[in-house]
mmCIF file of C-alpha atoms in Angstrom:
data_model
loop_
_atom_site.group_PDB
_atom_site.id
_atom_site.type_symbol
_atom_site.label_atom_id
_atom_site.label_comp_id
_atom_site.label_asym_id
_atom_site.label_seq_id
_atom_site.Cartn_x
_atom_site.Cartn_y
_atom_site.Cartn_z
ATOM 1 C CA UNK A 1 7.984 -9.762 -32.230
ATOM 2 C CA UNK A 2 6.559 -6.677 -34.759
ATOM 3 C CA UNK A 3 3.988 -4.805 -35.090
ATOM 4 C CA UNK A 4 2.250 -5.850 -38.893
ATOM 5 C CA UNK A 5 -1.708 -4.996 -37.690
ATOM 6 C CA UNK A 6 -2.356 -1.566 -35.874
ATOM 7 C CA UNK A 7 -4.744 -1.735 -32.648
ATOM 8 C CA UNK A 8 -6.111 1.724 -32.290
ATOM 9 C CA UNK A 9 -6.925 2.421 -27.934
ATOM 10 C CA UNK A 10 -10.869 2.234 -29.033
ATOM 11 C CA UNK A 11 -10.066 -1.146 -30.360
ATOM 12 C CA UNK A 12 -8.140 -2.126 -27.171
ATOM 13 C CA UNK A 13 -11.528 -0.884 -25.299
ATOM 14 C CA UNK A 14 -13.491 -3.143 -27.130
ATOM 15 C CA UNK A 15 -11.096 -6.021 -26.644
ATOM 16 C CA UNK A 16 -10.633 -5.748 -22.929
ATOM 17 C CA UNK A 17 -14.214 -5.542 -22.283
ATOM 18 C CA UNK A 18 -13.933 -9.786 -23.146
ATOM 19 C CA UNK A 19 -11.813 -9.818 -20.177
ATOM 20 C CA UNK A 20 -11.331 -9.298 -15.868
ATOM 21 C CA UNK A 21 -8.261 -7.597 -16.519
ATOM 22 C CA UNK A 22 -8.511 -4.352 -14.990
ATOM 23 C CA UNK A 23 -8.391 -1.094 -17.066
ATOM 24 C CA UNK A 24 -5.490 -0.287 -19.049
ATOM 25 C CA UNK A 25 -2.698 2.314 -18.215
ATOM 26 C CA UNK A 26 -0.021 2.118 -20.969
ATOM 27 C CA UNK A 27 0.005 0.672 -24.415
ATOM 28 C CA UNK A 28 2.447 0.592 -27.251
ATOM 29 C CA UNK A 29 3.501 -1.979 -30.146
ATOM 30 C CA UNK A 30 6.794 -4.370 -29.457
ATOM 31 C CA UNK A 31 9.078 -3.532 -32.656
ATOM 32 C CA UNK A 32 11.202 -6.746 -32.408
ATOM 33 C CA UNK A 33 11.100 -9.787 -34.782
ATOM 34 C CA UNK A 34 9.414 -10.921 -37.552
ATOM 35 C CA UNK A 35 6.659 -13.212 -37.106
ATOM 36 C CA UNK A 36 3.347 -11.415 -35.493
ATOM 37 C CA UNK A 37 1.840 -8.315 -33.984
ATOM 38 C CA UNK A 38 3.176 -7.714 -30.508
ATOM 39 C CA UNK A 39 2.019 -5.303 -27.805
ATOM 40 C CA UNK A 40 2.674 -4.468 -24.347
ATOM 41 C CA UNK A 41 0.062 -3.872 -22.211
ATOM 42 C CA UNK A 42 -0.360 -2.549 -18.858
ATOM 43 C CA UNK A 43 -3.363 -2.470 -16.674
ATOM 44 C CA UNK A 44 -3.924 -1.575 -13.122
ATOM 45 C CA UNK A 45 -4.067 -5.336 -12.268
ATOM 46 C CA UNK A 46 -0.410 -6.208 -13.904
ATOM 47 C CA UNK A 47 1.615 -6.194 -17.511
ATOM 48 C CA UNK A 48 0.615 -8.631 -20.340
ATOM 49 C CA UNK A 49 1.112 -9.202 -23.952
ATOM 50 C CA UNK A 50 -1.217 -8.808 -26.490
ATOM 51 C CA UNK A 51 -0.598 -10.955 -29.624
ATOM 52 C CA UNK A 52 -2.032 -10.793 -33.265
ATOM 53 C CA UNK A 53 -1.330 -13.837 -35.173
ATOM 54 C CA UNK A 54 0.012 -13.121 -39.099
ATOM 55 C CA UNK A 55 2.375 -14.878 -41.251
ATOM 56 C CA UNK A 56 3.442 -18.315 -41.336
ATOM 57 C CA UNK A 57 1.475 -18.766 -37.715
ATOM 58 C CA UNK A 58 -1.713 -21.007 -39.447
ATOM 59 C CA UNK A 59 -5.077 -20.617 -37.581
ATOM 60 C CA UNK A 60 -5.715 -24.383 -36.806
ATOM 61 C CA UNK A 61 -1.979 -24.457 -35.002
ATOM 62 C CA UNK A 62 -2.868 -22.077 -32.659
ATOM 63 C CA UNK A 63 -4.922 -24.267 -29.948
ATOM 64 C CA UNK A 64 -1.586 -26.731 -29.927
ATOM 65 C CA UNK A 65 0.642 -23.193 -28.802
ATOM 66 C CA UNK A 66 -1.840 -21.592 -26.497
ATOM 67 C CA UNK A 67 -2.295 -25.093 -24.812
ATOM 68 C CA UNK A 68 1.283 -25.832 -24.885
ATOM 69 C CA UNK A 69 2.059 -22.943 -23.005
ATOM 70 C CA UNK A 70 -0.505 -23.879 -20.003
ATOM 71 C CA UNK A 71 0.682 -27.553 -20.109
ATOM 72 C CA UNK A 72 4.424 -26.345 -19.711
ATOM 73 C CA UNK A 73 3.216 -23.449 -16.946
ATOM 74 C CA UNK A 74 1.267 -25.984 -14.723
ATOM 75 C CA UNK A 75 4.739 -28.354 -15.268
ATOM 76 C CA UNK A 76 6.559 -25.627 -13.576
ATOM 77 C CA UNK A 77 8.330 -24.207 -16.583
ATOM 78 C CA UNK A 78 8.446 -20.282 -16.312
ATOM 79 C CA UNK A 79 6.562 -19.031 -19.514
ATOM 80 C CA UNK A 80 3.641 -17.116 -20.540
ATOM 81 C CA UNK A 81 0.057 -18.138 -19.621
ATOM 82 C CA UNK A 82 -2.355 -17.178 -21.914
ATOM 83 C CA UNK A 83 -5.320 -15.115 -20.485
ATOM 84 C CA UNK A 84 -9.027 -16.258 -20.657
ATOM 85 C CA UNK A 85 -12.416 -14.158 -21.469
ATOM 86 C CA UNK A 86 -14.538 -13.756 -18.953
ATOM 87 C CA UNK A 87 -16.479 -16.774 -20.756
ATOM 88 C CA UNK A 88 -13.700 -19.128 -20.872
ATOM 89 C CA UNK A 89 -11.612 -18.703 -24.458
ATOM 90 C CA UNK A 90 -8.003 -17.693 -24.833
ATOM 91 C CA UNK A 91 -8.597 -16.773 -28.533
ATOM 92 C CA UNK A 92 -10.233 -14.133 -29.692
ATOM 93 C CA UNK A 93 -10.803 -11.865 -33.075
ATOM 94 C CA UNK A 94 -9.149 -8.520 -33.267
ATOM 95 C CA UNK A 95 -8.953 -6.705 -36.498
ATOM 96 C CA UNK A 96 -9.767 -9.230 -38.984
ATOM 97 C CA UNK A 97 -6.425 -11.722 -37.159
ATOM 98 C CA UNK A 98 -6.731 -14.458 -34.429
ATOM 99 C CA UNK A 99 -5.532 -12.510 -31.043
ATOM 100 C CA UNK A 100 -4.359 -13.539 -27.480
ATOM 101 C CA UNK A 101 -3.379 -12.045 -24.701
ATOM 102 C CA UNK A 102 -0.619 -13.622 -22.637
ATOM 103 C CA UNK A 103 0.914 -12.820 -19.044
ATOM 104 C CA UNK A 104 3.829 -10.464 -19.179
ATOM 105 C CA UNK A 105 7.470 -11.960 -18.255
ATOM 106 C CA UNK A 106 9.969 -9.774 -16.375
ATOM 107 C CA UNK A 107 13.464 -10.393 -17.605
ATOM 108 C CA UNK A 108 16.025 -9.706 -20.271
ATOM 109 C CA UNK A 109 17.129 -10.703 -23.140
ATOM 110 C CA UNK A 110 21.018 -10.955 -23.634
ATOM 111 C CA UNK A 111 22.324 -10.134 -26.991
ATOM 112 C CA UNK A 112 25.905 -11.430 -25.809
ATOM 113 C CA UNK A 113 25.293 -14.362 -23.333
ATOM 114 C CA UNK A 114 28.433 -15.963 -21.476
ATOM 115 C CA UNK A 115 29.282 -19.295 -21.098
ATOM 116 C CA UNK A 116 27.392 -19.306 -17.414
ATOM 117 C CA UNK A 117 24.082 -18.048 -18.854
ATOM 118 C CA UNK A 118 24.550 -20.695 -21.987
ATOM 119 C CA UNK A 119 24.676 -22.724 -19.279
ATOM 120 C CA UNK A 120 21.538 -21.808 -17.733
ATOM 121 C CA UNK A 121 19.532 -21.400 -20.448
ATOM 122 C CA UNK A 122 20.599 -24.828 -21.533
ATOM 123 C CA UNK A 123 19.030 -26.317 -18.079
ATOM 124 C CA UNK A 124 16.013 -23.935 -19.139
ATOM 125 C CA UNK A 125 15.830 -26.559 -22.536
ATOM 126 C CA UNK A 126 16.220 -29.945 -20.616
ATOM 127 C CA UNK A 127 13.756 -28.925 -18.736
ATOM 128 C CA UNK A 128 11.310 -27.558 -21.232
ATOM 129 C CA UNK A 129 11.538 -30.880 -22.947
ATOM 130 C CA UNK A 130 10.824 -32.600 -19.772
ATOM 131 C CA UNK A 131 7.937 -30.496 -18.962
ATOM 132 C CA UNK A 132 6.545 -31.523 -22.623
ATOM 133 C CA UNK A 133 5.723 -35.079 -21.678
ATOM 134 C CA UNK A 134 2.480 -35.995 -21.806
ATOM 135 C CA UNK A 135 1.115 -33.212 -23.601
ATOM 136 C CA UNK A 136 -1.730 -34.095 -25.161
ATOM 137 C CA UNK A 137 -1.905 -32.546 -28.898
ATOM 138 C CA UNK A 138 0.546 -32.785 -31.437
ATOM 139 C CA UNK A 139 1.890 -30.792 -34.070
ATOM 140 C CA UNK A 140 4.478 -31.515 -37.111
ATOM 141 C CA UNK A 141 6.982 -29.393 -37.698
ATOM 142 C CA UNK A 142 6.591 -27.265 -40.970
ATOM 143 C CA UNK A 143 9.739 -25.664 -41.025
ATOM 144 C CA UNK A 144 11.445 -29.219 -40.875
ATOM 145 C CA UNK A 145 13.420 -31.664 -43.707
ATOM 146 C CA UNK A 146 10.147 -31.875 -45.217
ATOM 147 C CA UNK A 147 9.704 -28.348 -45.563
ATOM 148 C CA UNK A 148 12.734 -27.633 -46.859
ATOM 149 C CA UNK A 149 12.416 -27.979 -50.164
ATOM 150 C CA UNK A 150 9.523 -26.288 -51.067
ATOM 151 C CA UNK A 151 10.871 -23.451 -49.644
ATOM 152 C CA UNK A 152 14.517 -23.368 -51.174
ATOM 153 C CA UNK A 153 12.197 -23.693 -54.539
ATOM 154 C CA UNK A 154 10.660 -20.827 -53.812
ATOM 155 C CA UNK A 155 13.159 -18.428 -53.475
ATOM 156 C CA UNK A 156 14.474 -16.557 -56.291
ATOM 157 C CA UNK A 157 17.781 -13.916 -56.428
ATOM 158 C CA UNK A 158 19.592 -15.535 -53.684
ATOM 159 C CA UNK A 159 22.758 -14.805 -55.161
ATOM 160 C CA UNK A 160 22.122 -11.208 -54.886
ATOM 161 C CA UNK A 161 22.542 -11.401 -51.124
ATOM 162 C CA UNK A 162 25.844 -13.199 -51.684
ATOM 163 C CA UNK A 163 27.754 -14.841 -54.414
ATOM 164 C CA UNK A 164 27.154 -18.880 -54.364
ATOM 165 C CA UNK A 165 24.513 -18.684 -51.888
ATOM 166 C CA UNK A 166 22.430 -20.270 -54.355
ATOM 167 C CA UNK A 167 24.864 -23.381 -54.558
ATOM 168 C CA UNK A 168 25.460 -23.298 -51.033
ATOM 169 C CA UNK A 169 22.048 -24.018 -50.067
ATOM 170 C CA UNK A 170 20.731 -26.484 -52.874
ATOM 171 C CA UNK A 171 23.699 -28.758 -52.632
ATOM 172 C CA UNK A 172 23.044 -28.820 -48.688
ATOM 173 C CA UNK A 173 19.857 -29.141 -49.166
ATOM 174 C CA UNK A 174 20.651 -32.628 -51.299
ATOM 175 C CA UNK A 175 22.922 -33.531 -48.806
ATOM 176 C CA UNK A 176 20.765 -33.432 -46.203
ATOM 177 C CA UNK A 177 17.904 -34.977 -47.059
ATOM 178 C CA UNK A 178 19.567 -37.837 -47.783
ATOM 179 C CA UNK A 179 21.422 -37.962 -44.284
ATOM 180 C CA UNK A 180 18.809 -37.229 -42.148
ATOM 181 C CA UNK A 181 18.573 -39.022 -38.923
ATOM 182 C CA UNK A 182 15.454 -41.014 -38.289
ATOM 183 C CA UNK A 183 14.002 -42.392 -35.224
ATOM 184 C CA UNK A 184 15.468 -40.225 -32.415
ATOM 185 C CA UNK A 185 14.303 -39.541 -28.848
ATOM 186 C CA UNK A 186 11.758 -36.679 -29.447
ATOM 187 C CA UNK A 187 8.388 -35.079 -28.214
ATOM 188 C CA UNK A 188 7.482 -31.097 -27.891
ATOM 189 C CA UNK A 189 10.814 -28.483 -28.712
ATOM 190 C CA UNK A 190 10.779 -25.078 -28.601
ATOM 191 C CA UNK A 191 12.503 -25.000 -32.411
ATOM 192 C CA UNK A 192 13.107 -21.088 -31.864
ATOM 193 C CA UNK A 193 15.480 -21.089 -28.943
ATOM 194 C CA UNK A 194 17.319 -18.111 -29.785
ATOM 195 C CA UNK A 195 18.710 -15.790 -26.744
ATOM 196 C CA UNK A 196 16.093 -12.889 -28.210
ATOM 197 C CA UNK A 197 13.562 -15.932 -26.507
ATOM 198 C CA UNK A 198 15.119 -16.585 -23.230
ATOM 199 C CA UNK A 199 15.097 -14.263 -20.418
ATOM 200 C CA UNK A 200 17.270 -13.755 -17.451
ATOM 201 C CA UNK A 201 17.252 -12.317 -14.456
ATOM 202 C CA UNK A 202 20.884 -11.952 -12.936
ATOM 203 C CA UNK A 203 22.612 -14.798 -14.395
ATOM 204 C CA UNK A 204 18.927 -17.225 -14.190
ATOM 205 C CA UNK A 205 16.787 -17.599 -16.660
ATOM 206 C CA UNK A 206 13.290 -15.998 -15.771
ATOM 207 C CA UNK A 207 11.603 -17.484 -18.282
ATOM 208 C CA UNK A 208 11.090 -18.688 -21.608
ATOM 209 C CA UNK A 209 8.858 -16.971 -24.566
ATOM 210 C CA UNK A 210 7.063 -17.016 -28.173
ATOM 211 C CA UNK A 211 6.407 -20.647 -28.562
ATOM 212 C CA UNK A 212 4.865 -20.024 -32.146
ATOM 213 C CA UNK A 213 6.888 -22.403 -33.631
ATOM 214 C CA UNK A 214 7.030 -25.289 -31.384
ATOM 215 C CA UNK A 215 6.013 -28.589 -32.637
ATOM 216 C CA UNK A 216 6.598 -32.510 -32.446
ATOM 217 C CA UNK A 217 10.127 -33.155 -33.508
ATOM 218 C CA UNK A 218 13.949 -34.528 -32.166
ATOM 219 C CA UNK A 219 15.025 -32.909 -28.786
ATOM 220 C CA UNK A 220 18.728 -32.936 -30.403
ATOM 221 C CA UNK A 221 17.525 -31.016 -33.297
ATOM 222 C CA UNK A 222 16.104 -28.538 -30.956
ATOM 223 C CA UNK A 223 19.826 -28.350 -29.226
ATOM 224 C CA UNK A 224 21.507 -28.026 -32.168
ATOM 225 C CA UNK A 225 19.252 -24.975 -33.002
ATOM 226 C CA UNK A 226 20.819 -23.681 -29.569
ATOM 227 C CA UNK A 227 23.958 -24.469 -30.550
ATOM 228 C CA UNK A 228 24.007 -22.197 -33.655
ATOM 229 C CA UNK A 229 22.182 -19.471 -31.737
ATOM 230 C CA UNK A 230 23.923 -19.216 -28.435
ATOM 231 C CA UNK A 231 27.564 -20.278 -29.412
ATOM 232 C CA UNK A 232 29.028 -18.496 -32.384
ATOM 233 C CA UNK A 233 30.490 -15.232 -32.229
ATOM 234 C CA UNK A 234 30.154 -11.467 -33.914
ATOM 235 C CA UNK A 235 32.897 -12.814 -36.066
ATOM 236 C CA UNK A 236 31.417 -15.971 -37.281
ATOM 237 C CA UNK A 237 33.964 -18.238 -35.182
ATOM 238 C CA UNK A 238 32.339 -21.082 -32.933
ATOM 239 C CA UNK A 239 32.840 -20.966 -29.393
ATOM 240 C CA UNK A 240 33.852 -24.153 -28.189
ATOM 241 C CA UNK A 241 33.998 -23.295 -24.335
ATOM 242 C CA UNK A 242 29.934 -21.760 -24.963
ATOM 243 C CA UNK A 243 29.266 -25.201 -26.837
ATOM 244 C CA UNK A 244 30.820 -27.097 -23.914
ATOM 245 C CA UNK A 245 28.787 -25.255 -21.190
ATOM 246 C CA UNK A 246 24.955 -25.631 -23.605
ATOM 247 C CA UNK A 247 25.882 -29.378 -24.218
ATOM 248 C CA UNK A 248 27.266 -30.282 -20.287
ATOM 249 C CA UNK A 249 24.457 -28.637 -18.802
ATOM 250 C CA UNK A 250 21.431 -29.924 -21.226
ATOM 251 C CA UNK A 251 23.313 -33.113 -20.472
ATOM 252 C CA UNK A 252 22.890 -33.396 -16.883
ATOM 253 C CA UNK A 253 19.498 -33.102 -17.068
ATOM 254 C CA UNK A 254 18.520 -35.003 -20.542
ATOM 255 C CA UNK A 255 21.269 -37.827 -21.242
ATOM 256 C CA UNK A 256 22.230 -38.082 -25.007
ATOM 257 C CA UNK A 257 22.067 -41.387 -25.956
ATOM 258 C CA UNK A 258 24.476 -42.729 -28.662
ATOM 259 C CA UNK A 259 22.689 -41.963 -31.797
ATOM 260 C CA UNK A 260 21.811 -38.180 -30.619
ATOM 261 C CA UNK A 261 25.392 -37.683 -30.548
ATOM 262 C CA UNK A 262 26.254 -39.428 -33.488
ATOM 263 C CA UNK A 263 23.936 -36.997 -35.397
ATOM 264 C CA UNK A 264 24.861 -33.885 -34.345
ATOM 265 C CA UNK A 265 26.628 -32.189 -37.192
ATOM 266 C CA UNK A 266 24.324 -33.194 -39.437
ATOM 267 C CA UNK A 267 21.432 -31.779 -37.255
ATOM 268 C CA UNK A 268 23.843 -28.992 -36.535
ATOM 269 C CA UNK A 269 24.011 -28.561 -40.470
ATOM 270 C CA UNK A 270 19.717 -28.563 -40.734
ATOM 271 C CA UNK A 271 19.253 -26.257 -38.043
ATOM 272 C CA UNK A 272 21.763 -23.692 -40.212
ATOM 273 C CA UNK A 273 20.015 -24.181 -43.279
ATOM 274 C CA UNK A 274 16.479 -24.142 -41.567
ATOM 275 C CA UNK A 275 17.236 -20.705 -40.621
ATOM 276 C CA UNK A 276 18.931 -19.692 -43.577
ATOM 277 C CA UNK A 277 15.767 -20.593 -45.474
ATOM 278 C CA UNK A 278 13.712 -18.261 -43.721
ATOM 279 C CA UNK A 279 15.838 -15.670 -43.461
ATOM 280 C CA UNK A 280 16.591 -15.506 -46.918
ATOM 281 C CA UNK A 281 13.240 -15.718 -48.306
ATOM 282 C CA UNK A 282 12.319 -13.076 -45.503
ATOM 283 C CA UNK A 283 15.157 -10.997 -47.300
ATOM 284 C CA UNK A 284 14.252 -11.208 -50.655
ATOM 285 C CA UNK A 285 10.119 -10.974 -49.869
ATOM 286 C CA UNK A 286 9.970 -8.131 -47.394
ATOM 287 C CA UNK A 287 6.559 -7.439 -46.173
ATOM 288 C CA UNK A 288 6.275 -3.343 -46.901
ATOM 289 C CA UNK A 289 4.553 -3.069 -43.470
ATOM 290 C CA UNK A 290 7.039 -4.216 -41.334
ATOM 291 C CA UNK A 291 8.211 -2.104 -38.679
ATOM 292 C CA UNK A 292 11.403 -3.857 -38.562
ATOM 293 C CA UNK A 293 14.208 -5.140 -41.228
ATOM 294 C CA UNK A 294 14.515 -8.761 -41.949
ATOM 295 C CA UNK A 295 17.476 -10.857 -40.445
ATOM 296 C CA UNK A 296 20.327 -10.869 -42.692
ATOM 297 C CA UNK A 297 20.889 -14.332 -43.940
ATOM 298 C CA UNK A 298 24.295 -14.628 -44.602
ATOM 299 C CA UNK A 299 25.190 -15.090 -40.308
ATOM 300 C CA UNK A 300 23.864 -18.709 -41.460
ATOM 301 C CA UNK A 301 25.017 -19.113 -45.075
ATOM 302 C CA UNK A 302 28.479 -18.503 -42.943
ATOM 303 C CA UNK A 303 27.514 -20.847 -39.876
ATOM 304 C CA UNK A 304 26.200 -23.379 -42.737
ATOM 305 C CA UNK A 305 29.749 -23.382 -44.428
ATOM 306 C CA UNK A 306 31.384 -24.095 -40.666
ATOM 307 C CA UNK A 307 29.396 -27.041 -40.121
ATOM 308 C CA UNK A 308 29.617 -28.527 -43.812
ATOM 309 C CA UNK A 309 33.491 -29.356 -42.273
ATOM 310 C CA UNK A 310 32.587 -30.699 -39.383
ATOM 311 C CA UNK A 311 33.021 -34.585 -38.529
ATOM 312 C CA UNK A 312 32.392 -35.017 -35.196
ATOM 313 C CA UNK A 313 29.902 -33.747 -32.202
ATOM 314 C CA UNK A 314 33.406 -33.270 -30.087
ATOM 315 C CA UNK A 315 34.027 -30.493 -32.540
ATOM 316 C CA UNK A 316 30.960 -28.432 -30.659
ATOM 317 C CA UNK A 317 32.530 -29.366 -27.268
ATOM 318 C CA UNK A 318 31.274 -32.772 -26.468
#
């Protein structure tokens, strides 16, 4: 979450008058993340979030996440529920950008989960993907194999961040593309299941948030972009007994078949560079009115370099 588009409190009147919300007590901009324009919002009928769409969130995608999020509500999946006008829509215009305006979560979000709340959170994944059946619209995912290339292509200076980062990612890039698994179990995943996205209350997760990059894609892919999140330390070093926990628990709710576990380094390896795509274009192309600093790329240019080694899913804690 950030804060790219300013909402001025006259602009908030205007926008609330769409909705039965109640009238509005406190509201300021969410300076986290990088993708759209967050706010909180309280009324004297409960908390919410306001969102304004920018970036790489396209304005024909945004039906599939705003539906998405009621399909996986009325499923039983703890998650925001996007709130409707007064005629019906859960879009709206707001300064020149698409806008919505979700149900608050209470929760938090742990910078330095333990092995129990990988645990958890990993339940919190079976069971989104298991919630996702039967959802009605699709969408591809545009951050995937496919969009990999264009992107590395696109980047320029990357060995200004860090010597043979360059290399690094066009020879995995290669690599990848030409080991990617085909034809595994799939349907809806979150693709952005970070622990900055999950929150807990005690040691349970409370709920699950910002579904703007969910799409159509492999359920293991959408583990393995767990996996790098959740289990590697401050230090760069992989936590086995954290991989153990994410990959036991998602397991006793989702059995891995054969080929899911087969692919796992190399989906291990995709989810790295995915992320190191992004980041590192984010680095080198900062938007100037960003409230907050882009991720630094080189946490997966060093995760990247740990899977490149690995043989075998038992190495994660299978």
């Amino acid at each position: 979450m950030a804060v790219y588009t300013d909402v001025s409190f006259e602009d908030l009147e205007r926008l609330l008058e769409q909705y039965d919300i109640g009238e509005p007590l406190s509201f300021k901009g969410i300076a986290e993340g990088i993708e759209n324009s967050n706010f909180y919002l309280q009324t004297d009928r409960g908390a919410f979030i306001l969102t304004l769409y920018e970036k790489r969130v396209a304005a024909e995608d945004l039906p599939f996440f705003l539906e998405l999020m009621e399909h996986l509500a009325g499923r039983g999946l703890h998650c925001p529920l996007p709130v409707k006008t007064r005629d019906g829509q859960s879009l709206v215009s707001l300064n020149r950008r698409n806008a919505a305006i979700v149900t608050f979560l209470t929760g938090i979000a742990l910078r330095r989960p333990d092995a129990a709340h990988c645990a958890s959170a990993a339940t919190a994944l079976a069971a989104l993907h298991k919630a996702g059946e039967g959802f009605a619209l699709a969408r591809g995912n545009a951050l995937g194999p496919k969009g990999w290339r264009p992107l590395a292509e696109s980047i320029h200076g990357a060995d200004a961040i860090e010597d043979g980062l360059s290399s690094l990612i066009n020879g995995s890039l290669e690599e990848l593309l030409a080991a990617w698994p085909g034809h595994l179990p799939g349907g809806v995943v979150h693709a952005d299941f970070f622990p900055d996205n999950v929150l807990f209350v005690g040691n349970q997760v409370g709920g699950v948030i910002d579904f703007y990059f969910a799409c159509n894609d492999a359920y293991a892919y959408d583990l393995a972009i767990m996996l790098n999140s959740w289990c590697f330390e401050l230090d760069g070093s992989y936590n086995i007994t954290k991989g153990q926990s994410v990959i036991n628990a998602y397991r006793q709710q989702r059995p891995l078949r054969e080929a899911e576990i087969a692919a796992l380094p190399v989906l291990m390896r995709g989810a790295a560079l995915r992320f190191l795509l992004t980041r590192t274009y984010d680095w080198l192309n900062p938007d100037p009115n960003a409230l907050v600093k882009p991720k630094d790329p080189r946490e997966y240019a060093k995760k990247l370099r740990f899977h490149n080694k690995v043989k075998h899913a038992r190495e994660y804690g299978l």
